């Protein structure tokens, strides 16, 4: 049986382009049992939307015979052919755009972070429930094949022995001080700051590698944090969150816009072995290596090689769950999104970072 999902892409920018790339690669697979079709690109201007369709190579030949159109936002929300909206705009627009999408009867995949804080996320979740529509935050990292394998090694096979400590870092030097404060990476009005933008991935590793449970069932933990706020743009470009679980496991979860991180963005230490993860981007965990203390044992290495950016894994998972009538992801349930948002809320509160929308 083929599952079909008709997408509306909201925001003709950077990440939407990377997302549609994967839907289009999927569509050239003749054996594919999941067909993703791009129906419409919602954009603030028709010309921007048309450029997006052209520059990302969306054609009838790779889009299940469908010619994608572009629409301004109001028409886009009302387009009855769209099953699910992918929201690919800066954080501060997510709440309103997800609301509009749900109100107009669409399922929603919204880029990370779902909203600026847990309170807003909770409101969207309540709305999704009342509309009986699927809603998920696009933390694509959780859906990679490597993550499934690693979690089996850690929690089921106990390949690492007892795990005690995690170092997870997402750092990319984007030369902050040279950038105008009006850009997404610096503008407090757009929800800028390392914690919400990239620290969310380090926190994600602190969840998926140190706890086998999710959300409301999670192992109890405590966190402490240090965010360094920039004197000019007033947001955090360096963020450290420390997590300690009730069972003693600890994580040092860092992010920075000032420095480049290590090649191995994850180092997880166990009594029998050490896990390291690497790729060109810590958000997309393509590769890992497990090295044993006992040097007579060969390391376990996994490397993913294909044409996908990696968004296809979350897209396929959503297609299956919607097809089964679900409105909440089993991989990233709402209570897990709220838990991560809560960790980041606490870090911001501890360090005095309040967004204008929250005042
Ligand atoms: N999963 C991942 O790895 C990544 C996720 N992201 C997330 O995706 C989201 C978007 O990031 P990114 O694509 O880099 O953003 P962009 O700066 O490329 O903006 C995307 C779109 O958002 C709209 N937009 C941008 N700025 C404004 C503004 N000031 N006012 C109104 N609309 C605006 C525009 O849409 P329009 O076409 O309608 O004008 C724009 O094309 C963020 O929340 C980010 O966290 C980003 C990068 C990687
Ligand atoms: O999610 C993200 O991952 C990659 C980063 O470069 C980007 O700023 C961020 O939004």
Short mmCIF file of C-alpha atoms and ligand atoms in Angstrom, two decimals:
data_model
loop_
_atom_site.label_atom_id
_atom_site.label_comp_id
_atom_site.label_asym_id
_atom_site.label_seq_id
_atom_site.Cartn_x
_atom_site.Cartn_y
_atom_site.Cartn_z
CA UNK A 1 0.00 0.00 0.00
CA UNK A 2 1.26 3.47 -0.85
CA UNK A 3 0.81 6.22 1.70
CA UNK A 4 0.46 9.70 0.23
CA UNK A 5 0.98 13.00 2.02
CA UNK A 6 0.33 16.38 0.40
CA UNK A 7 2.56 19.13 1.75
CA UNK A 8 2.26 22.88 1.95
CA UNK A 9 5.61 24.54 2.63
CA UNK A 10 5.31 27.76 4.62
CA UNK A 11 8.27 30.13 4.24
CA UNK A 12 10.39 30.19 1.07
CA UNK A 13 13.73 30.30 2.85
CA UNK A 14 16.79 28.34 3.87
CA UNK A 15 15.47 25.36 5.80
CA UNK A 16 12.36 24.90 3.68
CA UNK A 17 14.70 24.37 0.71
CA UNK A 18 16.65 21.69 2.57
CA UNK A 19 13.41 20.01 3.63
CA UNK A 20 11.84 19.87 0.16
CA UNK A 21 15.11 18.47 -1.24
CA UNK A 22 14.44 15.28 0.71
CA UNK A 23 10.79 15.01 -0.33
CA UNK A 24 11.89 15.25 -3.97
CA UNK A 25 14.65 12.64 -3.61
CA UNK A 26 12.06 10.31 -2.09
CA UNK A 27 9.80 10.84 -5.09
CA UNK A 28 12.31 9.48 -7.58
CA UNK A 29 12.33 6.14 -5.74
CA UNK A 30 9.95 3.97 -7.82
CA UNK A 31 9.71 1.42 -5.00
CA UNK A 32 8.87 4.06 -2.40
CA UNK A 33 5.81 3.15 -0.37
CA UNK A 34 5.39 6.73 0.86
CA UNK A 35 4.68 9.47 -1.65
CA UNK A 36 5.29 13.02 -0.55
CA UNK A 37 3.86 15.66 -2.86
CA UNK A 38 4.48 19.40 -2.62
CA UNK A 39 1.21 21.17 -3.34
CA UNK A 40 1.98 24.79 -2.51
CA UNK A 41 4.68 27.10 -1.22
CA UNK A 42 3.29 29.79 1.06
CA UNK A 43 5.34 32.94 0.91
CA UNK A 44 5.12 36.65 1.69
CA UNK A 45 5.46 37.30 -2.04
CA UNK A 46 4.53 35.40 -5.19
CA UNK A 47 7.89 36.09 -6.84
CA UNK A 48 9.77 34.71 -3.83
CA UNK A 49 7.60 31.59 -3.91
CA UNK A 50 8.17 31.14 -7.64
CA UNK A 51 11.93 31.54 -7.20
CA UNK A 52 11.82 28.92 -4.45
CA UNK A 53 10.03 26.41 -6.69
CA UNK A 54 12.56 27.00 -9.48
CA UNK A 55 15.72 27.12 -7.40
CA UNK A 56 14.80 23.97 -5.50
CA UNK A 57 13.98 22.11 -8.72
CA UNK A 58 10.36 21.26 -7.89
CA UNK A 59 8.94 19.88 -11.15
CA UNK A 60 6.01 17.70 -12.14
CA UNK A 61 8.58 15.00 -13.04
CA UNK A 62 9.85 14.70 -9.44
CA UNK A 63 6.64 15.73 -7.64
CA UNK A 64 4.30 12.84 -8.48
CA UNK A 65 3.05 14.65 -11.58
CA UNK A 66 1.84 17.63 -9.57
CA UNK A 67 2.74 21.21 -10.46
CA UNK A 68 3.50 23.01 -7.20
CA UNK A 69 2.01 26.48 -6.92
CA UNK A 70 2.86 29.44 -4.74
CA UNK A 71 0.34 31.35 -2.67
CA UNK A 72 0.39 34.23 -0.25
CA UNK A 73 -0.30 33.19 3.33
CA UNK A 74 -4.11 33.66 3.52
CA UNK A 75 -4.79 31.62 0.37
CA UNK A 76 -2.21 29.06 1.43
CA UNK A 77 -3.97 28.34 4.75
CA UNK A 78 -7.28 27.88 2.90
CA UNK A 79 -5.89 25.57 0.20
CA UNK A 80 -7.97 22.41 0.63
CA UNK A 81 -5.46 20.21 -1.21
CA UNK A 82 -2.84 20.58 1.53
CA UNK A 83 -2.85 17.79 4.17
CA UNK A 84 0.08 19.02 6.22
CA UNK A 85 1.90 22.33 6.61
CA UNK A 86 5.67 22.44 7.12
CA UNK A 87 6.43 25.68 8.99
CA UNK A 88 9.95 26.85 8.03
CA UNK A 89 10.05 30.42 9.36
CA UNK A 90 11.90 31.99 12.32
CA UNK A 91 10.85 30.86 15.80
CA UNK A 92 8.71 33.87 16.68
CA UNK A 93 6.27 33.24 13.81
CA UNK A 94 5.67 29.59 14.68
CA UNK A 95 2.87 30.15 17.19
CA UNK A 96 0.67 32.21 14.89
CA UNK A 97 1.40 30.15 11.77
CA UNK A 98 0.79 26.82 13.48
CA UNK A 99 -2.45 28.23 14.90
CA UNK A 100 -3.62 29.36 11.46
CA UNK A 101 -2.71 25.99 9.94
CA UNK A 102 -4.56 24.00 12.61
CA UNK A 103 -7.55 26.34 12.52
CA UNK A 104 -7.77 25.68 8.77
CA UNK A 105 -7.82 21.93 9.26
CA UNK A 106 -4.21 21.08 8.43
CA UNK A 107 -1.76 18.77 10.18
CA UNK A 108 1.49 20.54 11.09
CA UNK A 109 5.21 19.87 11.22
CA UNK A 110 6.83 22.99 12.68
CA UNK A 111 10.56 23.64 12.75
CA UNK A 112 12.40 23.69 16.05
CA UNK A 113 11.93 25.27 18.49
CA UNK A 114 8.17 24.73 18.34
CA UNK A 115 7.64 28.11 20.05
CA UNK A 116 9.65 30.46 22.25
CA UNK A 117 8.61 28.71 25.46
CA UNK A 118 6.72 25.78 26.95
CA UNK A 119 3.63 27.86 27.73
CA UNK A 120 3.07 28.70 24.05
CA UNK A 121 3.85 25.12 23.03
CA UNK A 122 1.21 23.86 25.44
CA UNK A 123 -1.38 26.15 23.83
CA UNK A 124 -0.61 24.77 20.38
CA UNK A 125 -0.83 21.21 21.65
CA UNK A 126 -4.25 21.90 23.16
CA UNK A 127 -5.38 23.37 19.84
CA UNK A 128 -4.09 20.34 17.89
CA UNK A 129 -6.02 18.08 20.27
CA UNK A 130 -9.22 20.10 19.89
CA UNK A 131 -8.91 20.07 16.09
CA UNK A 132 -7.86 16.40 16.04
CA UNK A 133 -4.87 17.25 13.84
CA UNK A 134 -1.29 15.96 13.93
CA UNK A 135 1.29 18.35 15.38
CA UNK A 136 5.02 17.75 15.78
CA UNK A 137 8.10 19.86 16.41
CA UNK A 138 10.68 19.18 13.69
CA UNK A 139 13.58 17.92 15.75
CA UNK A 140 14.69 15.77 12.81
CA UNK A 141 17.76 14.53 14.72
CA UNK A 142 15.63 12.06 16.66
CA UNK A 143 14.57 10.21 13.49
CA UNK A 144 17.96 9.27 12.02
CA UNK A 145 18.77 5.56 11.60
CA UNK A 146 21.95 6.09 13.65
CA UNK A 147 19.93 7.23 16.66
CA UNK A 148 17.78 4.12 16.64
CA UNK A 149 20.88 1.90 16.47
CA UNK A 150 22.73 3.86 19.15
CA UNK A 151 19.78 3.70 21.54
CA UNK A 152 19.64 -0.08 21.03
CA UNK A 153 23.35 -0.29 21.89
CA UNK A 154 22.98 1.90 24.99
CA UNK A 155 19.72 0.75 26.50
CA UNK A 156 19.04 -2.75 25.16
CA UNK A 157 22.36 -4.42 24.32
CA UNK A 158 24.28 -2.41 26.96
CA UNK A 159 27.24 -2.32 24.56
CA UNK A 160 28.76 0.63 26.45
CA UNK A 161 28.33 -1.04 29.84
CA UNK A 162 27.01 1.45 32.41
CA UNK A 163 26.83 4.94 30.95
CA UNK A 164 27.95 7.79 33.21
CA UNK A 165 28.76 10.91 31.23
CA UNK A 166 27.81 12.73 28.04
CA UNK A 167 29.54 15.66 26.35
CA UNK A 168 27.31 17.08 23.59
CA UNK A 169 28.17 20.25 21.73
CA UNK A 170 26.69 22.19 18.80
CA UNK A 171 28.99 25.07 18.02
CA UNK A 172 29.43 26.97 14.78
CA UNK A 173 31.34 30.22 14.53
CA UNK A 174 29.17 32.51 12.45
CA UNK A 175 31.26 35.56 13.33
CA UNK A 176 28.47 37.06 15.39
CA UNK A 177 29.97 40.53 15.86
CA UNK A 178 30.27 41.06 12.10
CA UNK A 179 26.56 40.37 11.50
CA UNK A 180 23.79 42.98 11.62
CA UNK A 181 21.57 42.68 14.68
CA UNK A 182 18.52 42.45 12.37
CA UNK A 183 19.36 38.87 11.29
CA UNK A 184 17.63 35.78 12.67
CA UNK A 185 20.86 34.77 14.39
CA UNK A 186 21.06 38.04 16.36
CA UNK A 187 17.63 39.66 16.52
CA UNK A 188 16.01 39.19 19.92
CA UNK A 189 12.65 39.99 18.30
CA UNK A 190 13.13 36.89 16.11
CA UNK A 191 13.97 34.69 19.09
CA UNK A 192 17.73 34.65 18.43
CA UNK A 193 20.19 32.94 20.74
CA UNK A 194 22.26 29.77 20.79
CA UNK A 195 20.08 27.86 23.25
CA UNK A 196 16.88 27.91 21.23
CA UNK A 197 18.60 27.66 17.85
CA UNK A 198 21.30 25.03 18.37
CA UNK A 199 21.50 24.29 22.10
CA UNK A 200 18.21 22.47 21.57
CA UNK A 201 20.19 19.72 19.79
CA UNK A 202 22.65 19.34 22.65
CA UNK A 203 19.71 19.09 25.04
CA UNK A 204 18.15 16.56 22.67
CA UNK A 205 21.27 14.40 22.94
CA UNK A 206 21.05 14.79 26.71
CA UNK A 207 17.60 13.23 26.46
CA UNK A 208 18.01 10.49 23.86
CA UNK A 209 21.40 9.20 25.01
CA UNK A 210 20.95 9.41 28.78
CA UNK A 211 17.31 8.40 29.18
CA UNK A 212 15.46 5.54 27.53
CA UNK A 213 12.10 7.08 28.41
CA UNK A 214 10.25 10.02 26.95
CA UNK A 215 8.42 13.08 28.24
CA UNK A 216 6.00 12.42 31.08
CA UNK A 217 7.67 9.05 31.73
CA UNK A 218 11.22 10.44 31.80
CA UNK A 219 13.73 9.64 34.52
CA UNK A 220 13.71 12.58 36.99
CA UNK A 221 16.56 15.07 36.51
CA UNK A 222 17.82 18.47 37.52
CA UNK A 223 19.57 21.10 35.42
CA UNK A 224 21.79 24.13 35.97
CA UNK A 225 22.88 26.53 33.30
CA UNK A 226 25.16 29.37 32.21
CA UNK A 227 24.27 31.58 29.26
CA UNK A 228 26.53 34.45 28.23
CA UNK A 229 24.42 37.32 26.92
CA UNK A 230 25.87 39.59 24.24
CA UNK A 231 25.99 43.24 25.37
CA UNK A 232 24.74 44.49 21.98
CA UNK A 233 22.02 42.10 20.85
CA UNK A 234 21.26 40.85 24.41
CA UNK A 235 20.91 37.19 23.41
CA UNK A 236 23.02 34.16 24.33
CA UNK A 237 25.70 33.13 21.88
CA UNK A 238 27.32 30.74 24.37
CA UNK A 239 25.23 28.33 26.36
CA UNK A 240 26.01 25.54 28.82
CA UNK A 241 23.34 23.38 30.39
CA UNK A 242 24.31 20.74 32.92
CA UNK A 243 21.91 17.87 33.45
CA UNK A 244 21.98 15.28 36.23
CA UNK A 245 19.54 12.41 36.29
CA UNK A 246 18.26 10.81 39.48
CA UNK A 247 20.26 7.67 38.59
CA UNK A 248 23.49 9.70 38.58
CA UNK A 249 24.04 10.06 34.83
CA UNK A 250 25.38 13.48 33.86
CA UNK A 251 25.44 15.53 30.67
CA UNK A 252 27.35 18.67 29.72
CA UNK A 253 25.28 20.20 26.95
CA UNK A 254 26.86 23.16 25.21
CA UNK A 255 26.39 25.41 22.18
CA UNK A 256 28.09 28.45 20.75
CA UNK A 257 27.89 30.87 17.84
CA UNK A 258 31.45 32.04 18.57
CA UNK A 259 33.53 28.91 18.12
CA UNK A 260 33.54 25.79 15.99
CA UNK A 261 32.84 22.59 17.90
CA UNK A 262 34.84 19.37 17.90
CA UNK A 263 34.51 16.89 15.01
CA UNK A 264 32.90 14.48 17.45
CA UNK A 265 29.96 16.53 18.68
CA UNK A 266 28.93 13.72 21.00
CA UNK A 267 31.12 11.73 23.36
CA UNK A 268 29.25 9.32 25.59
CA UNK A 269 31.29 7.50 28.20
CA UNK A 270 30.44 4.08 29.56
CA UNK A 271 32.30 1.53 31.65
CA UNK A 272 32.97 -0.74 28.64
CA UNK A 273 33.14 1.65 25.70
CA UNK A 274 32.95 5.21 24.41
CA UNK A 275 30.54 6.38 21.73
CA UNK A 276 31.48 9.22 19.40
CA UNK A 277 29.19 10.78 16.78
CA UNK A 278 30.22 12.93 13.86
CA UNK A 279 28.90 14.48 10.64
CA UNK A 280 29.04 17.87 8.92
CA UNK A 281 26.28 19.15 11.21
CA UNK A 282 25.50 18.00 14.76
CA UNK A 283 21.78 18.26 13.97
CA UNK A 284 22.14 15.42 11.47
CA UNK A 285 23.81 12.50 13.19
CA UNK A 286 24.90 10.41 10.24
CA UNK A 287 27.86 8.50 11.70
CA UNK A 288 29.04 6.92 14.90
CA UNK A 289 31.81 4.81 16.34
CA UNK A 290 31.86 2.75 19.52
CA UNK A 291 35.39 2.09 20.80
CA UNK A 292 35.87 -0.54 23.48
CA UNK A 293 38.14 -0.25 26.50
CA UNK A 294 39.14 -3.83 25.74
CA UNK A 295 41.31 -3.18 22.70
CA UNK A 296 40.96 -6.79 21.52
CA UNK A 297 37.37 -5.91 20.53
CA UNK A 298 36.93 -4.23 17.15
CA UNK A 299 35.15 -0.87 17.19
CA UNK A 300 31.58 -0.72 15.90
CA UNK A 301 31.31 1.86 13.11
CA UNK A 302 28.19 3.11 11.32
CA UNK A 303 28.31 5.57 8.43
CA UNK A 304 25.24 6.74 6.51
CA UNK A 305 25.73 7.53 2.84
CA UNK A 306 22.85 8.68 0.64
CA UNK A 307 21.47 11.78 -1.07
CA UNK A 308 19.13 12.78 1.73
CA UNK A 309 19.75 15.73 4.01
CA UNK A 310 17.97 13.62 6.60
CA UNK A 311 14.55 15.28 6.79
CA UNK A 312 13.05 12.31 5.02
CA UNK A 313 13.17 10.25 8.21
CA UNK A 314 10.87 12.57 10.14
CA UNK A 315 8.67 13.07 7.06
CA UNK A 316 8.24 9.31 6.55
CA UNK A 317 7.56 8.73 10.23
CA UNK A 318 4.86 11.43 10.19
CA UNK A 319 3.29 10.00 7.02
CA UNK A 320 2.96 6.60 8.70
CA UNK A 321 1.58 8.00 11.96
CA UNK A 322 -1.00 10.18 10.19
CA UNK A 323 -1.97 7.21 8.05
CA UNK A 324 -2.61 5.28 11.29
CA UNK A 325 -4.89 8.08 12.52
CA UNK A 326 -2.42 9.43 15.12
CA UNK A 327 -2.16 13.13 15.97
CA UNK A 328 1.00 12.85 18.08
CA UNK A 329 4.37 11.37 17.18
CA UNK A 330 5.52 8.31 19.11
CA UNK A 331 9.17 9.29 18.51
CA UNK A 332 8.74 12.88 19.68
CA UNK A 333 5.52 13.04 21.72
CA UNK A 334 4.15 16.35 22.96
CA UNK A 335 5.25 15.74 26.55
CA UNK A 336 8.85 15.31 25.37
CA UNK A 337 8.70 18.57 23.40
CA UNK A 338 7.34 20.28 26.54
CA UNK A 339 10.06 18.74 28.68
CA UNK A 340 12.85 20.07 26.39
CA UNK A 341 11.15 23.47 26.14
CA UNK A 342 10.98 23.46 29.95
CA UNK A 343 14.74 22.82 30.22
CA UNK A 344 15.41 25.77 27.91
CA UNK A 345 12.85 27.99 29.71
CA UNK A 346 14.65 27.30 32.98
CA UNK A 347 18.06 28.07 31.45
CA UNK A 348 16.78 31.40 30.13
CA UNK A 349 15.12 32.22 33.43
CA UNK A 350 18.33 31.44 35.36
CA UNK A 351 20.25 33.78 33.10
CA UNK A 352 17.79 36.61 32.49
CA UNK A 353 16.98 36.05 28.82
CA UNK A 354 13.38 37.08 28.19
CA UNK A 355 12.10 37.63 24.66
CA UNK A 356 10.04 40.78 23.96
CA UNK A 357 7.02 38.59 23.10
CA UNK A 358 7.13 37.22 26.67
CA UNK A 359 7.04 40.58 28.48
N1 LIG B 1 16.15 21.59 11.31
C1 LIG B 1 17.24 22.30 11.07
O1 LIG B 1 18.34 21.80 10.94
C2 LIG B 1 17.13 23.76 10.91
C3 LIG B 1 16.02 24.41 11.41
N2 LIG B 1 15.89 25.74 11.28
C4 LIG B 1 14.71 26.38 11.85
O2 LIG B 1 13.92 26.83 10.77
C5 LIG B 1 13.35 28.08 11.04
C6 LIG B 1 13.67 29.01 9.88
O3 LIG B 1 15.05 29.18 9.74
P1 LIG B 1 15.68 29.63 8.32
O4 LIG B 1 15.10 28.83 7.23
O5 LIG B 1 17.14 29.61 8.50
O6 LIG B 1 15.15 31.12 8.23
P2 LIG B 1 15.19 32.15 7.03
O7 LIG B 1 15.83 33.38 7.54
O8 LIG B 1 15.74 31.51 5.79
O9 LIG B 1 13.65 32.49 6.84
C7 LIG B 1 12.73 31.53 6.35
C8 LIG B 1 11.47 32.25 5.90
O10 LIG B 1 10.82 32.85 7.00
C9 LIG B 1 10.21 34.08 6.62
N3 LIG B 1 10.87 35.16 7.35
C10 LIG B 1 12.19 35.31 7.63
N4 LIG B 1 12.42 36.43 8.31
C11 LIG B 1 11.23 37.02 8.46
C12 LIG B 1 10.80 38.24 9.06
N5 LIG B 1 11.67 39.06 9.68
N6 LIG B 1 9.48 38.55 9.03
C13 LIG B 1 8.60 37.71 8.42
N7 LIG B 1 8.94 36.55 7.83
C14 LIG B 1 10.24 36.21 7.85
C15 LIG B 1 10.44 34.24 5.13
O11 LIG B 1 9.34 33.63 4.49
P3 LIG B 1 8.65 34.17 3.17
O12 LIG B 1 9.16 33.31 2.11
O13 LIG B 1 7.22 34.01 3.40
O14 LIG B 1 9.04 35.61 3.01
C16 LIG B 1 11.69 33.39 4.92
O15 LIG B 1 11.83 32.92 3.62
C17 LIG B 1 13.89 28.51 12.39
O16 LIG B 1 12.90 28.34 13.38
C18 LIG B 1 15.06 27.58 12.67
O17 LIG B 1 15.20 27.25 14.02
C19 LIG B 1 16.83 26.49 10.60
C20 LIG B 1 17.95 25.90 10.09
C21 LIG B 1 18.23 24.49 10.26
O1 LIG B 2 18.64 24.09 13.40
C1 LIG B 2 19.68 24.59 13.04
O2 LIG B 2 20.71 23.81 12.66
C2 LIG B 2 21.73 24.32 11.84
C3 LIG B 2 22.11 25.72 12.21
O3 LIG B 2 23.05 26.22 11.33
C4 LIG B 2 20.88 26.59 12.21
O4 LIG B 2 21.20 27.90 12.63
C5 LIG B 2 19.85 26.04 13.15
O5 LIG B 2 18.64 26.75 13.04
#
